Coordinates of C-alpha atoms in Angstrom, one line a residue:
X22 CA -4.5 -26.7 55.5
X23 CA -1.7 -26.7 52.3
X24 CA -0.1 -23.8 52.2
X25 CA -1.1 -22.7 48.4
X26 CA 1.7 -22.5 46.1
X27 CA 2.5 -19.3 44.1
X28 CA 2.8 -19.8 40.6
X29 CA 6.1 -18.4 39.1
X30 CA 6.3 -14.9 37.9
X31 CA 6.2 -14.9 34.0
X32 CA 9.6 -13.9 32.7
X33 CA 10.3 -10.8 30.3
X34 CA 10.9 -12.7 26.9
X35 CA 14.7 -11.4 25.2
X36 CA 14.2 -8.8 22.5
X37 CA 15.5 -10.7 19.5
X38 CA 16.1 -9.0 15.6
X39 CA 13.2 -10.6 14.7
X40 CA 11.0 -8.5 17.2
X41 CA 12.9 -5.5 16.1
X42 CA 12.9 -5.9 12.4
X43 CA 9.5 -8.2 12.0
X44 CA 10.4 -7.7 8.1
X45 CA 14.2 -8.6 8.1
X46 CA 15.7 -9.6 4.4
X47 CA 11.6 -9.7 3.1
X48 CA 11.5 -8.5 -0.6
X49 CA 9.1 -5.9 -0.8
X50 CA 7.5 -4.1 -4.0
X51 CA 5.6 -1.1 -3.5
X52 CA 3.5 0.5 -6.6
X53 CA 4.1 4.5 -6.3
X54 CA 6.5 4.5 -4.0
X55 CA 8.3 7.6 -4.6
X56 CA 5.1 10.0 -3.5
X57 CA 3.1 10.3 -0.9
X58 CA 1.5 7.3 0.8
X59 CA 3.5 4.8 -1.0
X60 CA 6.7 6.8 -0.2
X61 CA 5.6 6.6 3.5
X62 CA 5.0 2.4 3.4
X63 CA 8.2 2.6 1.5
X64 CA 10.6 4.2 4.5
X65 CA 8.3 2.1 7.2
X66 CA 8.7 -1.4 5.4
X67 CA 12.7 -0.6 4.7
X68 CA 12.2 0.5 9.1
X69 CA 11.0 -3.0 9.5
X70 CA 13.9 -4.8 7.8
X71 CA 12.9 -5.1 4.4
X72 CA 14.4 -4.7 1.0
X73 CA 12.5 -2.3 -0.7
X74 CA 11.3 -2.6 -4.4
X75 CA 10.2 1.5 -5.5
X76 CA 8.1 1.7 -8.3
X77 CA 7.2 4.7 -10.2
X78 CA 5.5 5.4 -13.2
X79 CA 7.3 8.7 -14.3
X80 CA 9.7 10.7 -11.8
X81 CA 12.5 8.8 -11.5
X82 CA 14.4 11.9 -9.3
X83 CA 11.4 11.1 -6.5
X84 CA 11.9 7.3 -6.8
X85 CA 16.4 7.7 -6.7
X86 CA 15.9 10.0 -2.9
X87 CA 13.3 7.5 -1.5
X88 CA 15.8 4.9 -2.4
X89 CA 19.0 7.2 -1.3
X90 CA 17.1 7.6 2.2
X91 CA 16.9 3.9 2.9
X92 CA 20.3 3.1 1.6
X93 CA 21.9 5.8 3.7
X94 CA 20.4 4.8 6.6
X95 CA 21.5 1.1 6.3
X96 CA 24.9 0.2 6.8
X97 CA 24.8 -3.0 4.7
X98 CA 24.0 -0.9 1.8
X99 CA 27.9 0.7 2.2
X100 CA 29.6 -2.7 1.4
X101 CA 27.7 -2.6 -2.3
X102 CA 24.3 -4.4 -1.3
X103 CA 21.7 -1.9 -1.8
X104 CA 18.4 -1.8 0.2
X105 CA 16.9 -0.5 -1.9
X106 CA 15.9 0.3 -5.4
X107 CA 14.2 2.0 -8.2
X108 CA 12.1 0.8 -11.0
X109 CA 9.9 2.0 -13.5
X110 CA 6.9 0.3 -14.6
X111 CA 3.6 1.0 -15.6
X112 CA 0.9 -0.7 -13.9
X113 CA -1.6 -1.1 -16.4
X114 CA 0.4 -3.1 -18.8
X115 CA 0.9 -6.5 -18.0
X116 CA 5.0 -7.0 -19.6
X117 CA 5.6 -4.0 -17.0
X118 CA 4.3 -5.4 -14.2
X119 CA 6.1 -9.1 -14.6
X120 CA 9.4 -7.1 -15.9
X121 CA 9.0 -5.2 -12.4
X122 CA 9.1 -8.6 -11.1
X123 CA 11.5 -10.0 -12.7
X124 CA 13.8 -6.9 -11.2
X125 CA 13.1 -7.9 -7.9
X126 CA 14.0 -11.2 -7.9
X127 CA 17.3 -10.2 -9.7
X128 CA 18.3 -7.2 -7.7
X129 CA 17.9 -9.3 -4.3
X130 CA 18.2 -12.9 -5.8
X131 CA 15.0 -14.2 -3.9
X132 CA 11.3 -13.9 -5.2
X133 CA 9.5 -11.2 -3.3
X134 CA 7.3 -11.6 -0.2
X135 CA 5.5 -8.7 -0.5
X136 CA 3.2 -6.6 -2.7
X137 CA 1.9 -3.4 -1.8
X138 CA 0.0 -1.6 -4.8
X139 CA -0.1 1.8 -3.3
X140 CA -0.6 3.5 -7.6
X141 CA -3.5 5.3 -7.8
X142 CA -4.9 8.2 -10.1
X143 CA -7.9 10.6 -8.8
X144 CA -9.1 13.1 -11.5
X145 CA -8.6 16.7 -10.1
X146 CA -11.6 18.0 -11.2
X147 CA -14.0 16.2 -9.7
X148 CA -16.4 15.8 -11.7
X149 CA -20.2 14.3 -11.6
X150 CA -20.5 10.8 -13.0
X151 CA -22.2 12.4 -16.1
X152 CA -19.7 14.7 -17.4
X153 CA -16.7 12.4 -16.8
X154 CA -15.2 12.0 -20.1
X155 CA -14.8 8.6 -21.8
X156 CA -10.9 8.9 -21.6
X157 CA -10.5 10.3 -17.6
X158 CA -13.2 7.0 -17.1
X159 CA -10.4 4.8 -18.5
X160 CA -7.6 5.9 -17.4
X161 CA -8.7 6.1 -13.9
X162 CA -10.0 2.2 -13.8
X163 CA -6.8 1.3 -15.8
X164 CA -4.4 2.4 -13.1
X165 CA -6.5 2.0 -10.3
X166 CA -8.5 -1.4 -11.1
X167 CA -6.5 -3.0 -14.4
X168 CA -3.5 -2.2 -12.5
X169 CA -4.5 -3.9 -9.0
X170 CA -5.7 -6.8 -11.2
X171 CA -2.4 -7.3 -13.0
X172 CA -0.3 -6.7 -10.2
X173 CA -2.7 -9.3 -8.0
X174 CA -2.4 -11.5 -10.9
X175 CA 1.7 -11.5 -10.9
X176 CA 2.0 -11.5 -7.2
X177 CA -0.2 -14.7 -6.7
X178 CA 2.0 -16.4 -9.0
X179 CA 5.4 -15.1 -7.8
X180 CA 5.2 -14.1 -4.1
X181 CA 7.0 -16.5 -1.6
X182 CA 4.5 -19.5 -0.2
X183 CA 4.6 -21.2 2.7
X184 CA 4.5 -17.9 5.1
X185 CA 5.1 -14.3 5.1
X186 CA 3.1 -13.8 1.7
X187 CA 1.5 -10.8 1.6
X188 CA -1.1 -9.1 -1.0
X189 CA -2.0 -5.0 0.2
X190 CA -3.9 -3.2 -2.0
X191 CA -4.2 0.5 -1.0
X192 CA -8.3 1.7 -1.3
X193 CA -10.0 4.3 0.2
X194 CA -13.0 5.3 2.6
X195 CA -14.4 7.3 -0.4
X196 CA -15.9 3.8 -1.1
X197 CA -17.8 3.9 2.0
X198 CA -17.8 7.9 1.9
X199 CA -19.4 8.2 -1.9
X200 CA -19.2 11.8 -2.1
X201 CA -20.5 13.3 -5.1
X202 CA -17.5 13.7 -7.7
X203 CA -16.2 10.8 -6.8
X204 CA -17.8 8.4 -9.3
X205 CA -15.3 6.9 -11.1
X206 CA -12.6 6.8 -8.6
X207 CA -14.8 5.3 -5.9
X208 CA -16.2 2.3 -8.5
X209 CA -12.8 1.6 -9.4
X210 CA -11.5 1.7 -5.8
X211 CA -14.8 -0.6 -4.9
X212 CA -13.3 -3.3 -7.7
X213 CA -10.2 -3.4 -6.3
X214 CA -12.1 -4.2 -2.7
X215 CA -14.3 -6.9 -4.1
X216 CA -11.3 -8.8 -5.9
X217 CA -9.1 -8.6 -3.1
X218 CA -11.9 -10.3 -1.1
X219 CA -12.2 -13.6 -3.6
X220 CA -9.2 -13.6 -3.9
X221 CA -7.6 -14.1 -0.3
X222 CA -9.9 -17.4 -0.7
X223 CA -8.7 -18.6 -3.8
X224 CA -5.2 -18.6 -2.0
X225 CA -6.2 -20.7 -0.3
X226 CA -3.0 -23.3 0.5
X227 CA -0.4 -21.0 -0.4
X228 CA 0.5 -19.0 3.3
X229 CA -0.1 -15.6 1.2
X230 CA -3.0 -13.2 2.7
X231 CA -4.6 -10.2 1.1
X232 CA -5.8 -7.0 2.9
X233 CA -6.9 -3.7 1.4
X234 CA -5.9 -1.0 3.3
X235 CA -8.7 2.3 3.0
X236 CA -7.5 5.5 4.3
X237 CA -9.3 8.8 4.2
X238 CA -8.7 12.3 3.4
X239 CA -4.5 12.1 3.7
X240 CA -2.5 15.4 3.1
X241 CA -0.9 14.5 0.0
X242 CA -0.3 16.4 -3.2
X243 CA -3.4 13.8 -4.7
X244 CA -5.8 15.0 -2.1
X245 CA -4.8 18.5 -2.3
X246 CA -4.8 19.1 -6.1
X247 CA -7.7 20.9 -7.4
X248 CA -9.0 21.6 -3.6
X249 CA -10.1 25.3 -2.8
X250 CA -9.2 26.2 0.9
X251 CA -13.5 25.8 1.8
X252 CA -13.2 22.4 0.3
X253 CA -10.5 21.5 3.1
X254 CA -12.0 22.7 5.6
X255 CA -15.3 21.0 4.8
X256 CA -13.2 17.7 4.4
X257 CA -11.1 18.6 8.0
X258 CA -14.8 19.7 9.5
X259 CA -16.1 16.4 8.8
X260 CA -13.4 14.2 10.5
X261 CA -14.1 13.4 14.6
X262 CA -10.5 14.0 15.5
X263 CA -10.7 17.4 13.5
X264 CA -7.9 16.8 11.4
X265 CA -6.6 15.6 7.8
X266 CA -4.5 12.8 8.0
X267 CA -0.9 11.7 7.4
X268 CA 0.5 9.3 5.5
X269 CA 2.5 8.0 8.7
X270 CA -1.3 7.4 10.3
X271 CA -1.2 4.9 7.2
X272 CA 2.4 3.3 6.6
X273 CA 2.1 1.4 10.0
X274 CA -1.2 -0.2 9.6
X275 CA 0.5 -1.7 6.4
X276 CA 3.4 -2.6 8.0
X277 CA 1.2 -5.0 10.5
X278 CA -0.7 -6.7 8.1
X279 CA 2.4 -7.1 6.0
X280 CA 4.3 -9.4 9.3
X281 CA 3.9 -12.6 10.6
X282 CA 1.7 -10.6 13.2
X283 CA -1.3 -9.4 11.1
X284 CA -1.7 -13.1 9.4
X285 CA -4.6 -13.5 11.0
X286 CA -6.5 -10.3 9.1
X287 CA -7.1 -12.0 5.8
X288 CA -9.5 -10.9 3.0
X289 CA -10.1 -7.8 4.7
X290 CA -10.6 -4.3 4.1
X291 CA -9.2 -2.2 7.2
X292 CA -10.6 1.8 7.1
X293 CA -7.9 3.9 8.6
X294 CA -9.8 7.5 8.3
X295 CA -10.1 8.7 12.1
X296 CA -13.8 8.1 11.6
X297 CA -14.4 9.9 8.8
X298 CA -16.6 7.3 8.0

């Protein structure tokens, strides 16, 4: 009888840069990316190797540290090549999104690779679909739907083809949630689901995918404002892992779908809640 021939042991593959910076010299813009969990993708993408496009719609001193963090850590930013930088736009009109465009491409010579539309607006007061005002209606599907569809609009026209395109649209559970006092912010957050959905097809050809990423009840000055303590508690009562979460529970799941790993998730919308719902 043969004696049977062991096959060879596989070998450990070399870590290379591109294992250890997936995103290395990628142009990414991130929508509200001076506060909470767009600041968060913000320092995770820059982590990853990209060059990091901060938007922001008012406070330009939360915009300058996010960028100051990134450039300080990166020793290529010393020798006068920034990481990193600041621009303000407003989402819902359509010569501010291409102008924030246009900055990428000029401030890192390359069109970007990446969008992440992380702006959002949530009316404090929570009120019931019947007495939300006209104007808090409005403005709430103007940043968080007409903004999406302008910045979808400008991406799928400007983003790099042929690989490593990448469309994130940040929605949330409440869609799957609809809690009461949610109206308007969970239809417009439902919009933004349904068009990122159709529109991952329509790419179709082009190498660029487009995920909405959902999270839950986060800890960040949006989810806190206009919150008694009982309403926290509620909110942390009803999560299986007992907890609020962070925006670092979020950044990385974005940071997957926005590598040459997570090209296969495509048209999606991934719930990152701890079963919250």
């Amino acid at each position: 009888m043969a004696a049977s021939i062991a096959a060879p042991a596989p070998q450990p593959q070399p870590i290379t840069q591109s294992l250890l910076l997936p995103l290395q010299d990628r142009v990414a813009i991130v929508t509200g990316g001076s506060r909470g969990i767009g600041r968060a993708i913000s320092l995770h993408l820059a982590s990853l190797g990209a060059k990091i496009v901060i938007n922001f719609s008012s406070n330009s001193s939360e915009a300058d540290l996010v960028a100051s963090l990134i450039n300080t850590n990166n020793s290529s930013s010393s020798a006068g090549n920034p990481r990193a930088i600041t621009v303000k736009a407003d989402v819902s009109d359509p010569a501010q999104v291409k102008s924030l465009f246009d900055a990428a491409k000029s401030a890192f010579n390359s069109q970007p690779h990446i969008l992440v539309h992380s702006a959002g607006v949530l009316d404090p007061k929570y009120p019931t679909l019947f007495d939300t005002t006209l104007e808090e209606f409005d403005r709430t599907f103007g940043v968080n739907t007409r903004g999406a569809f302008l910045c979808f609009k400008e991406a799928s026209n400007r983003l790099k083809r042929g690989g490593g395109g990448r469309i994130i649209c940040l929605s949330s559970s409440m869609v799957g949630a609809l809690r009461p006092g949610y109206g308007a912010y969970a239809g417009s957050k439902a919009a933004v689901e349904a068009m990122v959905k159709i529109l991952a097809k329509e790419l179709k050809g082009t190498g660029i995918t487009a995920n909405c990423v959902a999270p839950g009840p986060i800890a960040t000055e949006m989810f806190f404002a206009g919150k008694t303590e009982e309403m926290v508690r509620r909110v942390v009562d009803e999560c299986p892992l007992s907890r609020l979460g962070e925006s670092k529970d979020v950044a990385p799941v974005v940071g997957f779908l926005a590598s040459d790993a997570g090209e296969w998730v495509n048209g999606q919308v991934v719930r990152v809640n701890g079963g919250y719902v």
